[in-house]
Short mmCIF file of C-alpha atoms in Angstrom, two decimals:
data_model
loop_
_atom_site.label_atom_id
_atom_site.label_comp_id
_atom_site.label_asym_id
_atom_site.label_seq_id
_atom_site.Cartn_x
_atom_site.Cartn_y
_atom_site.Cartn_z
CA MET A 1 53.96 31.70 84.65
CA GLY A 2 52.61 30.97 88.16
CA ASP A 3 56.28 30.90 89.45
CA LEU A 4 57.08 34.05 87.66
CA ARG A 5 54.10 35.89 89.05
CA ASN A 6 55.01 34.44 92.65
CA SER A 7 58.49 36.37 92.44
CA PHE A 8 56.54 39.69 92.31
CA ILE A 9 54.21 38.68 95.23
CA THR A 10 56.72 37.71 97.83
CA LYS A 11 57.73 40.82 100.19
CA ASP A 12 61.26 41.72 100.29
CA PHE A 13 61.19 45.08 101.69
CA VAL A 14 59.16 46.69 104.63
CA VAL A 15 58.46 50.25 104.73
CA ASN A 16 57.36 52.23 107.75
CA SER A 17 54.13 54.31 106.82
CA ASN A 18 55.57 57.31 108.55
CA ILE A 19 58.44 57.37 105.91
CA ILE A 20 55.94 56.84 103.18
CA LYS A 21 54.06 60.03 104.49
CA CYS A 22 57.22 62.25 104.50
CA ILE A 23 59.27 61.22 102.14
CA SER A 24 57.73 63.01 99.25
CA ASN A 25 58.80 66.25 101.28
CA LEU A 26 62.61 65.30 100.99
CA ASP A 27 64.85 65.81 98.15
CA ILE A 28 65.14 62.09 97.29
CA ASN A 29 64.83 60.49 93.82
CA LEU A 30 63.35 57.04 93.29
CA ASP A 31 66.88 55.18 93.02
CA GLU A 32 68.28 56.96 96.11
CA PHE A 33 64.77 55.83 97.97
CA LEU A 34 65.59 52.21 96.71
CA LEU A 35 69.06 52.08 98.19
CA LEU A 36 67.74 53.59 101.38
CA LEU A 37 65.25 50.68 101.67
CA TYR A 38 67.96 48.32 100.97
CA PHE A 39 70.02 49.69 103.96
CA ILE A 40 66.84 49.70 106.02
CA ASN A 41 65.63 46.31 105.27
CA VAL A 42 68.58 44.23 104.18
CA SER A 43 71.93 45.49 105.62
CA VAL A 44 73.81 48.58 106.44
CA ASP A 45 76.98 47.09 104.85
CA LEU A 46 78.01 48.44 101.20
CA ASP A 47 77.73 45.01 99.65
CA SER A 48 77.96 45.66 95.87
CA ASP A 49 77.02 42.10 95.01
CA SER A 50 74.03 42.04 97.15
CA ILE A 51 72.65 45.46 96.22
CA LYS A 52 73.21 44.30 92.47
CA GLU A 53 70.99 41.30 93.35
CA LYS A 54 68.00 43.17 95.20
CA LEU A 55 67.89 46.27 93.40
CA GLY A 56 69.36 45.44 89.89
CA PHE A 57 71.57 48.38 89.83
CA ASP A 58 75.25 48.01 88.41
CA ASP A 59 78.46 49.34 89.89
CA ASP A 60 78.38 52.61 88.56
CA LYS A 61 74.55 52.95 89.64
CA ILE A 62 75.60 51.98 93.10
CA SER A 63 78.42 54.40 93.16
CA SER A 64 76.49 57.16 92.04
CA VAL A 65 73.37 56.80 94.30
CA PHE A 66 75.62 56.23 97.28
CA SER A 67 77.61 59.31 96.69
CA SER A 68 74.54 61.37 96.06
CA LEU A 69 73.11 60.05 99.25
CA LEU A 70 76.39 60.85 101.15
CA ASN A 71 76.52 64.39 99.50
CA LYS A 72 72.82 65.24 100.51
CA LYS A 73 73.86 64.16 104.26
CA TYR A 74 70.90 61.26 104.22
CA ILE A 75 73.52 58.92 105.28
CA GLU A 76 77.07 58.54 106.86
CA MET A 77 79.74 56.22 106.68
CA LYS A 78 80.75 54.50 110.08
CA VAL A 79 83.97 52.81 110.99
CA THR A 80 83.47 49.94 113.47
CA LYS A 81 85.86 47.25 114.66
CA ILE A 82 84.36 44.06 115.11
CA GLY A 83 86.60 41.19 116.06
CA GLY A 84 89.97 43.09 115.43
CA LYS A 85 88.32 43.45 111.74
CA ILE A 86 87.76 47.03 110.62
CA GLN A 87 84.02 47.32 108.95
CA GLU A 88 82.54 50.35 107.39
CA GLN A 89 78.79 50.31 107.90
CA ILE A 90 76.10 52.74 106.84
CA ASN A 91 74.65 55.07 109.60
CA LEU A 92 70.84 55.94 108.69
CA ASN A 93 70.48 58.40 111.56
CA PRO A 94 70.88 61.39 109.47
CA PHE A 95 68.01 60.20 107.12
CA TYR A 96 65.75 59.63 110.23
CA ASP A 97 66.60 62.78 111.82
CA ARG A 98 65.35 64.60 108.46
CA LEU A 99 62.43 62.47 108.44
CA ALA A 100 61.47 63.43 112.01
CA LEU A 101 62.26 67.18 111.55
CA ASN A 102 60.14 67.33 108.55
CA LYS A 103 57.28 65.68 110.38
CA LYS A 104 57.83 68.05 113.44
CA THR A 105 57.40 71.00 110.84
CA GLU A 106 54.60 69.60 109.36
CA ASP A 107 52.57 68.99 112.31
CA LYS A 108 53.48 72.54 113.86
CA SER A 109 52.19 73.97 110.68
CA THR A 110 49.26 71.98 110.76
CA ASP A 111 48.62 73.02 114.49
CA ILE A 112 48.78 76.63 113.59
CA PHE A 113 46.32 76.29 110.78
CA ALA A 114 44.02 74.25 112.90
CA LEU A 115 44.17 76.76 115.73
CA PHE A 116 42.85 79.60 112.96
CA GLU A 117 40.06 77.45 111.93
CA SER A 118 39.05 76.81 115.24
CA GLU A 119 39.42 80.51 116.41
CA LEU A 120 37.55 81.72 113.33
CA GLY A 121 35.01 79.00 113.22
CA ARG A 122 35.50 78.24 109.48
CA THR A 123 37.74 76.97 106.86
CA LEU A 124 40.93 78.77 105.63
CA SER A 125 40.88 80.34 102.17
CA SER A 126 43.99 79.57 100.02
CA PHE A 127 44.91 83.39 100.18
CA GLU A 128 44.74 82.82 104.32
CA TYR A 129 47.00 79.74 104.20
CA ASP A 130 49.39 81.22 102.06
CA LEU A 131 49.49 84.39 104.28
CA ILE A 132 50.19 82.05 107.22
CA ASN A 133 53.14 80.29 105.55
CA LYS A 134 54.44 83.52 104.77
CA TRP A 135 54.63 84.52 108.17
CA LEU A 136 56.53 81.37 109.17
CA GLU A 137 58.91 81.40 106.16
CA ASN A 138 59.64 84.93 106.94
CA GLY A 139 61.14 84.23 110.52
CA ASN A 140 57.72 85.11 112.55
CA SER A 141 57.58 82.35 115.67
CA GLU A 142 54.40 80.35 115.73
CA ASN A 143 53.72 82.29 119.24
CA THR A 144 54.09 85.50 117.40
CA ILE A 145 51.17 84.45 115.24
CA LYS A 146 49.10 82.97 117.73
CA GLU A 147 49.55 86.13 119.90
CA ALA A 148 48.50 88.33 116.83
CA LEU A 149 45.45 85.95 116.32
CA LYS A 150 44.53 86.25 119.95
CA GLU A 151 44.89 90.12 120.01
CA ALA A 152 42.84 90.52 116.95
CA ILE A 153 39.97 88.46 118.54
CA LEU A 154 40.24 90.67 121.68
CA ASN A 155 39.90 93.56 119.51
CA GLY A 156 36.78 92.03 117.40
CA VAL A 157 38.49 91.89 114.22
CA THR A 158 39.11 88.56 112.76
CA ASN A 159 40.13 89.93 109.23
CA PHE A 160 43.59 88.45 108.11
CA LYS A 161 44.57 91.70 106.71
CA TYR A 162 44.32 93.15 110.40
CA ILE A 163 46.44 90.28 111.71
CA ASP A 164 48.96 90.84 109.13
CA LYS A 165 49.24 94.49 110.48
CA ILE A 166 49.57 93.36 113.73
CA ILE A 167 52.61 91.08 113.03
CA TYR A 168 54.07 93.82 110.79
CA GLU A 169 53.89 96.48 113.50
CA TRP A 170 55.46 94.24 116.29
CA SER A 171 58.38 93.01 114.19
CA LYS A 172 58.88 96.50 113.14
CA LYS A 173 59.15 97.58 117.01
CA ASN A 174 60.49 94.16 117.93
CA VAL A 175 57.50 93.30 120.02
CA LYS A 176 56.70 89.44 120.74
CA SER A 177 58.93 88.87 117.76
CA ARG A 178 62.64 88.22 117.07
CA ILE A 179 64.54 91.09 115.20
CA ILE A 180 63.85 91.00 111.33
CA GLU A 181 66.19 92.45 108.88
CA GLU A 182 64.86 95.59 107.11
CA LYS A 183 64.90 93.65 103.86
CA GLU A 184 63.09 90.49 104.98
CA THR A 185 60.66 92.92 106.54
CA THR A 186 59.93 94.81 103.23
CA GLU A 187 59.58 91.30 101.38
CA MET A 188 57.09 89.92 103.79
CA PHE A 189 54.76 92.34 104.09
CA ASP A 190 53.70 93.45 100.36
CA TYR A 191 50.01 93.87 100.88
CA ASP A 192 48.60 97.33 99.90
CA TRP A 193 46.58 98.14 103.12
CA LEU A 194 45.51 101.44 101.76
CA ASP A 195 43.74 99.68 98.79
CA ASP A 196 41.91 97.39 101.14
CA ASN A 197 38.15 97.26 100.23
CA GLU A 198 37.23 94.74 102.82
#
């Protein structure tokens, strides 16, 4: 029993904590993640026997999971010539690039939320978080949103509906914002200003 228990205690794979923090935001299932861990820790060669031994996958599963990672562009096949012999190796840079892009976006978003909380001197409500996300999703640059916040503070009004109105007006007049198609503008600002009782 002790030997069997020890087979679960030994560490075959090491995972960078940044991967753990970001992986849930990517479109990756458990099997794909395990195969990526294999490539990170064991070998960048597509060695079916080794993958079977380390992950317990059969040939069909290896083929299916590998194809899925290729199709989702998390990995690439790289052909190299070593000692006159041509070898195919897995390039993991697309996976690392996606993680980095995700982390950058996450950091950027966190920065703008922290800025709002700092400037307003309070924690944001879920409505306010959603509204900031909506501004970002609809093509407003972080700079535009920061400038709208600054403008509201200078006018002594820190109401989010007022900031939303500023961003709406700027996008309509193409001031401090990129051009936004009419359709997007309509979808972005669906708040009824006339019914605002606050």
